[in-house]
Coordinates of C-alpha atoms and ligand atoms in Angstrom, one line a residue:
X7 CA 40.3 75.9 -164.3
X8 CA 36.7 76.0 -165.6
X9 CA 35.2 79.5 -166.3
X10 CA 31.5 80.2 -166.4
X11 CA 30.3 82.7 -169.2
X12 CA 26.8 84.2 -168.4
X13 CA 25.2 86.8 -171.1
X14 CA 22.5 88.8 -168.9
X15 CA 19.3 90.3 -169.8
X16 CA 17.2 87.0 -170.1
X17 CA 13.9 86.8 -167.4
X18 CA 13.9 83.7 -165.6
X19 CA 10.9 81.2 -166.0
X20 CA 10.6 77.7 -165.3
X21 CA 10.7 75.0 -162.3
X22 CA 14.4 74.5 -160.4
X23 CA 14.6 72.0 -157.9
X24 CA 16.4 72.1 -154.4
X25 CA 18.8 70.0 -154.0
X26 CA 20.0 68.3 -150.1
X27 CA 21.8 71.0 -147.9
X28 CA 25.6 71.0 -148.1
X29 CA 25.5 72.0 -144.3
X30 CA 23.3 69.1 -143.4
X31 CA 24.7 66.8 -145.8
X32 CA 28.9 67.1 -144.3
X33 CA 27.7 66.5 -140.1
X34 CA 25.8 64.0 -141.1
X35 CA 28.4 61.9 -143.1
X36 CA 30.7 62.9 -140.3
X37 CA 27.9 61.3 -137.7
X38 CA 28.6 57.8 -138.9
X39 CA 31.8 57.6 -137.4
X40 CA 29.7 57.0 -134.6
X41 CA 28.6 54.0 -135.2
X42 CA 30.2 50.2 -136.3
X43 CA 27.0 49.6 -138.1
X44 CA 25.4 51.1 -141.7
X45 CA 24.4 54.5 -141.8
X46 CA 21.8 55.1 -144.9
X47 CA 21.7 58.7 -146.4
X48 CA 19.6 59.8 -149.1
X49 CA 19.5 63.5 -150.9
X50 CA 23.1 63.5 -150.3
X51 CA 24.0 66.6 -153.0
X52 CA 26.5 65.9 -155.9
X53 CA 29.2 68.5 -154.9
X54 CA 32.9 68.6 -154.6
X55 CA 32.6 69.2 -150.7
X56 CA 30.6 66.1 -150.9
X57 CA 33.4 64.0 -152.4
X58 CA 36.1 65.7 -149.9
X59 CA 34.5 64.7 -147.3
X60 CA 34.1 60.8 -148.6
X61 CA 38.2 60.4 -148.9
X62 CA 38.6 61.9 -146.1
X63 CA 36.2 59.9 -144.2
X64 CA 37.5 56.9 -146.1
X65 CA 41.3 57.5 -144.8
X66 CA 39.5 57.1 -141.4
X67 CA 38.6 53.6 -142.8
X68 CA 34.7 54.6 -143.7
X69 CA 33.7 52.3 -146.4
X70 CA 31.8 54.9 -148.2
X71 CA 29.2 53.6 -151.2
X72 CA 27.0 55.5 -153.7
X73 CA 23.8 53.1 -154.2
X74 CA 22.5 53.0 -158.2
X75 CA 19.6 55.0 -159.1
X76 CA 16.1 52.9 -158.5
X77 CA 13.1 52.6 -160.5
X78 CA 11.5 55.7 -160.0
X79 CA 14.6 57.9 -159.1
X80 CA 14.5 61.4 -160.4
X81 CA 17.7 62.6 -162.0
X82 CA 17.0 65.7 -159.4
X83 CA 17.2 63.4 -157.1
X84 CA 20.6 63.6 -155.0
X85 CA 22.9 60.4 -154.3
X86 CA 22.2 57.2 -151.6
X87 CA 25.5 57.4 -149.8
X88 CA 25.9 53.9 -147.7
X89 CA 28.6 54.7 -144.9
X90 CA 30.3 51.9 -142.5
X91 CA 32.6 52.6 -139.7
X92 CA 32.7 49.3 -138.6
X93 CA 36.4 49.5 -138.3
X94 CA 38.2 52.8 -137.6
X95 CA 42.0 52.2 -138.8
X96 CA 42.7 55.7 -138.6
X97 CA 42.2 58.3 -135.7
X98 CA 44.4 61.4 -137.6
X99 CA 42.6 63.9 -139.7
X100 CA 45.6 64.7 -141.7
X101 CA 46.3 68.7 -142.6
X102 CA 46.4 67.8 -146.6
X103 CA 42.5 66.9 -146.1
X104 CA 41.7 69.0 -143.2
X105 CA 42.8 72.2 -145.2
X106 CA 40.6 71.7 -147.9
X107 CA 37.3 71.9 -145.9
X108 CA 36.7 73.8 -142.9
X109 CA 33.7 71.4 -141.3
X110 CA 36.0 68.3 -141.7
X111 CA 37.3 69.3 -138.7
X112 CA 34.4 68.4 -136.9
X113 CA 35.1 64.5 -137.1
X114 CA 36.8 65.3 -133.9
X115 CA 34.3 65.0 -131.6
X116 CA 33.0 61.3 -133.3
X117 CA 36.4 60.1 -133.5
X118 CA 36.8 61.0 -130.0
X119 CA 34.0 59.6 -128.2
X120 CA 34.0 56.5 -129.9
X121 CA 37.5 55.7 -129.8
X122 CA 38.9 58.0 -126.8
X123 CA 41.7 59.9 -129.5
X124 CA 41.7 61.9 -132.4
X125 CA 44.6 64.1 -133.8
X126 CA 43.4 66.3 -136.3
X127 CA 44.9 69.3 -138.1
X128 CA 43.8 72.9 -137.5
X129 CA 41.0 74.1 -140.4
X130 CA 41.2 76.0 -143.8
X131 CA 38.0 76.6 -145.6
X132 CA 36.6 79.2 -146.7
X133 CA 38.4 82.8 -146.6
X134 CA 35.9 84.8 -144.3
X135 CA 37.5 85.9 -141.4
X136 CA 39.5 83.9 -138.9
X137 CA 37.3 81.2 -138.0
X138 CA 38.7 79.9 -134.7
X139 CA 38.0 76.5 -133.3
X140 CA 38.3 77.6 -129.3
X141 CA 34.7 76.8 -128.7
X142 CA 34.5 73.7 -130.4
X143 CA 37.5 72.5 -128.1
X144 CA 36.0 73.9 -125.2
X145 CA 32.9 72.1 -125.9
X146 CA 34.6 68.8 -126.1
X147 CA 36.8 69.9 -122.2
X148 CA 33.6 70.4 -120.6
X149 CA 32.6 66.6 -121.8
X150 CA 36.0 65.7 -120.1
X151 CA 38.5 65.9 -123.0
X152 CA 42.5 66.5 -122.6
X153 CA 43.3 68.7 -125.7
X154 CA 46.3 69.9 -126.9
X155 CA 47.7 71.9 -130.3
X156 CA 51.0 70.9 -131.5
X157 CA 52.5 71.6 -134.8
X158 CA 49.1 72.5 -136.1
X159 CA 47.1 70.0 -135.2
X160 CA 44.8 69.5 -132.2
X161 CA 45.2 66.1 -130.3
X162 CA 42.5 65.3 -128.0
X163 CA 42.2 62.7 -125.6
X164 CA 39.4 60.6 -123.5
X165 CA 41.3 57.7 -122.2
X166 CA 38.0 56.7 -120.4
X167 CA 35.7 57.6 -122.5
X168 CA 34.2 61.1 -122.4
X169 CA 32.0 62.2 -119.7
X170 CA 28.7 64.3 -119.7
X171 CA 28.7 68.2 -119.0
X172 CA 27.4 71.1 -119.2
X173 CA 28.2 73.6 -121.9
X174 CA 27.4 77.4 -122.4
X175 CA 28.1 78.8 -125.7
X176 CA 29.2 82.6 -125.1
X177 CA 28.3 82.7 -128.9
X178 CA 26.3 80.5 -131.4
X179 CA 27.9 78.3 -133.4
X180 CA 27.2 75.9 -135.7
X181 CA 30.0 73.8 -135.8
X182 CA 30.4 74.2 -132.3
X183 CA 26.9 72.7 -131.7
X184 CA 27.6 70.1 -134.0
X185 CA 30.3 69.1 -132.4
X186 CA 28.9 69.0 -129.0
X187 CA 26.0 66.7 -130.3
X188 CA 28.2 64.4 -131.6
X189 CA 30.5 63.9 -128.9
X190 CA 28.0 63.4 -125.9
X191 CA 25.6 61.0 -127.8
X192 CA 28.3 58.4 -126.4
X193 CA 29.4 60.2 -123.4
X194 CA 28.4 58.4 -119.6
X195 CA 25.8 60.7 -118.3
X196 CA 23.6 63.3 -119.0
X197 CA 24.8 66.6 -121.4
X198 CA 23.2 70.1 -121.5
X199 CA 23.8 72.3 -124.5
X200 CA 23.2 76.0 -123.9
X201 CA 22.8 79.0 -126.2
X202 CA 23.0 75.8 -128.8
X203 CA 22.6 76.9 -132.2
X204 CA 19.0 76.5 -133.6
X205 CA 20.1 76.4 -137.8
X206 CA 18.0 73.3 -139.1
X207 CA 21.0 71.4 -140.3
X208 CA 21.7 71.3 -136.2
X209 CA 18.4 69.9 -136.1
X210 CA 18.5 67.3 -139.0
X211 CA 22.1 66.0 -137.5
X212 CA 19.8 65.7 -134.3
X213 CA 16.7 63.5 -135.8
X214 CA 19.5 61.7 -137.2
X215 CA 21.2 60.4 -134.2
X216 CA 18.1 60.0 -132.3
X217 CA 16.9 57.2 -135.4
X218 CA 20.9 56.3 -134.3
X219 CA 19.6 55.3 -130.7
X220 CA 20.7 58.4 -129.5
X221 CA 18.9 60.5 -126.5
X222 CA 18.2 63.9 -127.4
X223 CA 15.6 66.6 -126.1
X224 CA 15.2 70.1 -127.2
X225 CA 15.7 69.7 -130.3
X226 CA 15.3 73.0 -132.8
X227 CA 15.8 74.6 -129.3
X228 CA 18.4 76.6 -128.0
X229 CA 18.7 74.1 -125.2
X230 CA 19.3 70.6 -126.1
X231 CA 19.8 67.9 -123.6
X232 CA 21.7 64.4 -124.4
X233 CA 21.3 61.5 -122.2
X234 CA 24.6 59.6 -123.1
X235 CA 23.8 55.9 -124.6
X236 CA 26.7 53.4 -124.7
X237 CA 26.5 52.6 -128.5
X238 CA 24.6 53.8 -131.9
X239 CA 23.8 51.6 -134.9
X240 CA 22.6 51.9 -138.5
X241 CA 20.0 54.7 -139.5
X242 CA 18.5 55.9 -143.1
X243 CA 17.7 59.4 -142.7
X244 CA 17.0 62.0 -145.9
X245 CA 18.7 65.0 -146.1
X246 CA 17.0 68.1 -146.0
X247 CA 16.5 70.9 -148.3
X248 CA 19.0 72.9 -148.8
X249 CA 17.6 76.6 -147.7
X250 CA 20.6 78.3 -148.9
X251 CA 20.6 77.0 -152.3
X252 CA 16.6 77.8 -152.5
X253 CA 17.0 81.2 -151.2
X254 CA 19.9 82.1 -153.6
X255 CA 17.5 80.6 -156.9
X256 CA 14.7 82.9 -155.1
X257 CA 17.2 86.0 -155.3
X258 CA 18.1 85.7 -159.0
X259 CA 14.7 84.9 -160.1
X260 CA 14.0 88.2 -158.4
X261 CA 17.2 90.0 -159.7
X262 CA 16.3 88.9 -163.5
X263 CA 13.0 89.4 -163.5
X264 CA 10.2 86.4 -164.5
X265 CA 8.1 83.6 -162.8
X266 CA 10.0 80.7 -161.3
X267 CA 8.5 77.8 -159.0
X268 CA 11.6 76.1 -156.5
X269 CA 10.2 72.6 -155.7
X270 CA 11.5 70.0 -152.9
X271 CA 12.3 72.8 -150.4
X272 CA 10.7 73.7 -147.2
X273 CA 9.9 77.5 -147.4
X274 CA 9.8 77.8 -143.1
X275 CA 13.6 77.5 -143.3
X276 CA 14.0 80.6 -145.4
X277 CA 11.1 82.6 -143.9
X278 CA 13.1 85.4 -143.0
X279 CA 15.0 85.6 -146.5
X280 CA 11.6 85.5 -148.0
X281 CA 10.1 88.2 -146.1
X282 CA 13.2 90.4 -146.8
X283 CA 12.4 89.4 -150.5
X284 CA 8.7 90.2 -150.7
X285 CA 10.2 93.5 -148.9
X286 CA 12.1 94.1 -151.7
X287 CA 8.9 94.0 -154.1
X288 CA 9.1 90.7 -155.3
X289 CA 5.8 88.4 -155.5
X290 CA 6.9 85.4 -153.3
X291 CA 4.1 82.6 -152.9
X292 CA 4.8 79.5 -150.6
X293 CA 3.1 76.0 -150.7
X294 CA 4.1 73.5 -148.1
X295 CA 7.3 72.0 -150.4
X296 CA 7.6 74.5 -153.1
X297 CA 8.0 78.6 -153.2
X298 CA 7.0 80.6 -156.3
X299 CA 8.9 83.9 -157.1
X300 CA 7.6 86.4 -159.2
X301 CA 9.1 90.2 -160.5
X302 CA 7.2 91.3 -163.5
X303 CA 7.4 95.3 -164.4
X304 CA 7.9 96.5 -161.3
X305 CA 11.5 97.7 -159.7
X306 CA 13.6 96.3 -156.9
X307 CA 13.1 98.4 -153.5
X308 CA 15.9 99.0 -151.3
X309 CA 15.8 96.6 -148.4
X310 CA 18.4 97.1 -145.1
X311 CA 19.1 94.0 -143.0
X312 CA 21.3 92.3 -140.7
X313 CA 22.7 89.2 -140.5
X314 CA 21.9 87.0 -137.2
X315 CA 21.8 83.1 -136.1
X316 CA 18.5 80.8 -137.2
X317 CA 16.0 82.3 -137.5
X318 CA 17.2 85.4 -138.9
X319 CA 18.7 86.9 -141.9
X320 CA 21.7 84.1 -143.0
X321 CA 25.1 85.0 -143.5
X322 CA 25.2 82.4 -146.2
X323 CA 22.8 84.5 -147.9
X324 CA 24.1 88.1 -147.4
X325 CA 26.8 88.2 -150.4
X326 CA 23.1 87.2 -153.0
X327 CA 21.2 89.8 -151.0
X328 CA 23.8 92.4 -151.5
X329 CA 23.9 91.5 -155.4
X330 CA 20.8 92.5 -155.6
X331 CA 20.4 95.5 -153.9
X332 CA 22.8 96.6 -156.3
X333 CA 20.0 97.5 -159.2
X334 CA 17.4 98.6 -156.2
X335 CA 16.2 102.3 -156.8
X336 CA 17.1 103.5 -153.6
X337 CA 20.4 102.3 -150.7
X338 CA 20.4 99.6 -148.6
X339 CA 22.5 99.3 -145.7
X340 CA 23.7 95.3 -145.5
X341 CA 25.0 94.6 -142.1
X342 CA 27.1 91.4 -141.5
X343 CA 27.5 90.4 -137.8
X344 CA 28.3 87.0 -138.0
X345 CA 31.5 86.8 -139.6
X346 CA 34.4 89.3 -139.7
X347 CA 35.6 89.8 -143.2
X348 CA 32.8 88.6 -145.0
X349 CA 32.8 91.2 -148.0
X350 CA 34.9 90.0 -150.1
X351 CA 32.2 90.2 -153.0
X352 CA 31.5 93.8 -152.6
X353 CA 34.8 94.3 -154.9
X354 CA 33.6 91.9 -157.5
X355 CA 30.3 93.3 -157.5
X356 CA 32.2 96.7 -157.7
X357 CA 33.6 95.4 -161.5
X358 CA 29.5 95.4 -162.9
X359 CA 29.8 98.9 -161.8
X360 CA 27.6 98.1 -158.3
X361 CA 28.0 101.0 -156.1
X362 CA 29.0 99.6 -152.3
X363 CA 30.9 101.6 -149.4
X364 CA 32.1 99.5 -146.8
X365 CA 31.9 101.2 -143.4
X366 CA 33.1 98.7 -140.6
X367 CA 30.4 95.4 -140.6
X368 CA 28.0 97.3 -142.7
X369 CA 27.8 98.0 -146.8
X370 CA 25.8 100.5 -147.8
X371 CA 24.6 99.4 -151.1
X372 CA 23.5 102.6 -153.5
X373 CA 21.4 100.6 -156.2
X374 CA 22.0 101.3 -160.3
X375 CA 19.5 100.7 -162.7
X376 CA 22.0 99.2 -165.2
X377 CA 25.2 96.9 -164.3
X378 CA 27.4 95.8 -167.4
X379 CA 28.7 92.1 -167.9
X380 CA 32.3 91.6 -167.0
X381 CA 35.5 89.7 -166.1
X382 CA 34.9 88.3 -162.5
X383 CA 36.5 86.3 -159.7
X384 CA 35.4 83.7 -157.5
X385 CA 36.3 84.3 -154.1
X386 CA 34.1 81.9 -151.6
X387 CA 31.8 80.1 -152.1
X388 CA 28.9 82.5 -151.5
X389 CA 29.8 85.2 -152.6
X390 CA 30.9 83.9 -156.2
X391 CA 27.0 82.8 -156.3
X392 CA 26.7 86.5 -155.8
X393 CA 28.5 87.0 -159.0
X394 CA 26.2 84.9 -160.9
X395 CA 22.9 86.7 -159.8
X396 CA 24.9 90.2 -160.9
X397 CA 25.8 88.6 -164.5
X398 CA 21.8 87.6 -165.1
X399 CA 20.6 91.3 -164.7
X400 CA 23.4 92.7 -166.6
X401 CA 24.3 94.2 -170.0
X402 CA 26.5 91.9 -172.0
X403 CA 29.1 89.4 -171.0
X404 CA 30.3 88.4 -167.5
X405 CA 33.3 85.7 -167.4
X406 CA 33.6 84.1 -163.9
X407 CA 36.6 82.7 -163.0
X408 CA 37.7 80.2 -159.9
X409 CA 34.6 79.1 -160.5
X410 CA 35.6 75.6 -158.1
X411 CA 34.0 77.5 -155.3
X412 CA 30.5 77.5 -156.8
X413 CA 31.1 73.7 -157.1
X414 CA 31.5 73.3 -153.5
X415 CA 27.8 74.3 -153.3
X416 CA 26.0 74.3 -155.9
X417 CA 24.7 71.4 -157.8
X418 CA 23.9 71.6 -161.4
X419 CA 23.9 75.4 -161.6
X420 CA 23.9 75.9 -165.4
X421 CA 21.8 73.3 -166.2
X422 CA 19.1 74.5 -163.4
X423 CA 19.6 78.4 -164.6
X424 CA 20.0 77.0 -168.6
X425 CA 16.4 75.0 -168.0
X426 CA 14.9 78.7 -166.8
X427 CA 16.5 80.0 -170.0
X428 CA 19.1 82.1 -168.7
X429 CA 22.4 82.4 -170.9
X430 CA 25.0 80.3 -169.1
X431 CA 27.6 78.2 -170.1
X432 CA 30.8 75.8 -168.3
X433 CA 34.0 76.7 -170.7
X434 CA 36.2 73.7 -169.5
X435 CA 39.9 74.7 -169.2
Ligands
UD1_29 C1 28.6 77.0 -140.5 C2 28.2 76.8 -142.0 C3 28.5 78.1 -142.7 C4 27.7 79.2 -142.1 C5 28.0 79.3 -140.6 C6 27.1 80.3 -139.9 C7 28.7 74.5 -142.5 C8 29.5 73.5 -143.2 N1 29.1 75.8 -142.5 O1 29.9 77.3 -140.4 O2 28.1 77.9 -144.1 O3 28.1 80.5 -142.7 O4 27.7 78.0 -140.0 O5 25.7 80.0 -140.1 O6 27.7 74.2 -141.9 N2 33.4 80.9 -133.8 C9 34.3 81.1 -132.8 N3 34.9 80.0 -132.2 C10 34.6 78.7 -132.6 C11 33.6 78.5 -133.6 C12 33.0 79.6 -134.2 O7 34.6 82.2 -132.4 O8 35.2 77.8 -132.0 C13 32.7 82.0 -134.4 C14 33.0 82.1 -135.9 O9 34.3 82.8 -136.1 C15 31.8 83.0 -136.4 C16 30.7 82.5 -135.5 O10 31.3 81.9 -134.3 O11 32.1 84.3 -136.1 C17 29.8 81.5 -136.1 O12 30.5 80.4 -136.7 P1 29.9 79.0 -136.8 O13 28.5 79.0 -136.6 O14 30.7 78.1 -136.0 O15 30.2 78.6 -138.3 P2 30.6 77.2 -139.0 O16 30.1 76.1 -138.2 O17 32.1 77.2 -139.2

């Protein structure tokens, strides 16, 4: 397996640019199941998630194709992923596939609605609490769906087509919402989605289907409404930026120390990351498509937050916050309430010589002015990014291992550290 060897102590100056979100990137793939004719994506990230998610929509019969680059293409530029379902030869999401990426799961619902069954295995993914699908399921029942779970996999049925409903989310979910979308686009009738969850990759999936032919309202809301049409066709649609990626770039840049400029993102997705940031004593200046970090001199100040649902704090950001609190000169208290189990970086971190408690869903983070490089594991995908940000502010050598989870996320991330002259090298196995 390939190991990433940082040497820390190097300030961070230079340009990185964004690539396509992950999370917007995988729904929408999924959303051309939906349709018999082309679906056009463009900014589609280079990442292994990416090319999961291609076989696996392949095995449904997807004829997936990666357009050349054009005249004028950036090499930042992401992929031109060409998908057609005009034929869907299989309706199983097999458990070999399914296991290897929690959000494939979600080509349920398309599979369903456009071709009344789907039989797909129960999720794996990433190792952060249990991660239950109930409310996806329950989403799909309200919309007139027979499910049932036998030997691991769900098998839902709409033997006359599904029909539309109303559902109440007793908690937000992405996924969930995603799913919901997807399946009453086609259902007969009119859909309300309540307590719907308001993170923009819900909202790209939406603009999506509505260039789909699809009848949405409420969109970016917590209340989205879906008048059911009785087919979708071809879209192009352009991913958007992926705000976790930015805001974990905006994090190191802070952690090491320097001037760095992140171009092709949108800063209003990562507002409240940012404000936590310029909390923190960092000098954080936002155009319309770019956001400038800047830590020169002055220390890192302890910052407490919570995590919470779009708008607020991310969980997908929490594990890079908490690396680096670790140097602030003061404790911050780092509370995670969307996930159960989501610390499994705080005993990494611990290996730098980070000083972290755990009590219940909080860490309270008592920061260090010096961490020392060392030996490292990858556990998810987040918090291994953690890992990284730790190795650039400290002494000496870090060696990460597993490092297949950054690649799940995380485009290019030597060569966009390397180009801001951090110290970081790929040792192939
Ligand atoms: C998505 C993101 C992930 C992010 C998360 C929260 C993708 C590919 N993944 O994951 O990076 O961390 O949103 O922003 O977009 N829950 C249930 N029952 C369900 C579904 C969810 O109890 O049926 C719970 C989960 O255990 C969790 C909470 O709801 O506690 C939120 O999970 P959810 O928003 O669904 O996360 P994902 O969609 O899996």
């Amino acid at each position: 397996m390939d190991r990433i060897r940082i040497v820390g102590g190097t300030k961070l100056n230079g340009t990185i640019p964004i690539s396509g979100a992950k999370n917007a990137a995988l729904p929408l793939m999924i959303a051309s199941l939906l349709t018999p004719e082309t679906l056009v994506l463009e900014n589609v990230p280079r990442l292994s998630d990416v090319r999961m998610l291609k076989r696996i929509l392949g095995n449904h019969g997807v004829d997936v194709m990666v357009a050349g680059k054009r005249i004028g293409e950036r090499d930042e530029d992401g992929e031109t992923v060409k998908l057609n379902a005009a034929t869907i030869v299989d309706t199983t999401a097999p458990y070999e596939l399914v296991s290897q990426m929690r959000a494939s799961f979600w080509v349920i619902a398309p599979l369903l609605a456009r071709m009344g069954e789907a039989k797909v295995s129960l999720p794996g993914g990433c190792a952060i609490g249990t991660r239950p699908v109930d409310l996806l399921l329950m989403a799909l029942e309200k919309l007139g769906a027979e499910i049932e779970i036998e030997g691991g996999y769900v098998l839902a049925r709409a033997g006359n087509g599904l029909k539309g409903g109303e559902i109440d989310f007793p908690k937000v979910t992405v996924g969930g919402t995603h799913t919901a979308l997807m399946a009453a686009v086609l259902a007969q009738g009119t859909s309300v989605i309540r307590n719907a969850a308001r993170e923009p990759e819900v909202g790209d999936l939406a603009r999506c289907l509505v260039k789909m032919g699809a009848r949405i309202s409420g969109i970016d809301s917590s209340t989205l409404e879906v008048e059911g049409v009785g087919s979708l066709h071809g879209a192009h649609h352009r991913v958007l930026p992926d705000r976790i990626e930015a805001g974990t770039y905006a994090f190191a840049a802070a952690m090491a120390g320097g001037d760095v400029t992140l171009t092709d993102v949108q800063p209003i997705l990562l507002q409240s990351a940012l404000d936590r940031l310029a909390e923190s004593g960092a000098t954080v200046t936002s155009e319309t498509n770019s956001i400038r970090i800047r830590r020169n001199g002055n220390g890192i100040a302890p910052v407490s937050l919570e995590t919470e649902a779009f708008p607020g704090f991310p969980t997908d950001l929490q594990a890079q916050f908490m690396a680096l609190m670790t140097k602030a000169n003061g404790t911050a208290r780092i509370t995670e309430t969307i996930f159960e189990n989501r610390f499994m970086h705080v005993q990494e971190l611990a290996r730098f010589g980070a000083k972290i408690r755990l009590d219940g869903d909080t860490a309270i983070v008592e920061g260090t002015p010096v961490l020392k490089g060392a030996p490292v594991m990858a556990t998810d995908l987040r918090a291994s990014v953690s890992l990284v940000i730790a190795a650039l502010a400290a002494e000496g050598e870090t060696m990460i291992n597993r490092v297949y989870h950054l690649d799940r996320g995380f485009e290019q991330l030597e060569a966009k550290l390397q180009h801001c002259g951090a110290q970081v090298e790929r040792i192939r196995a």
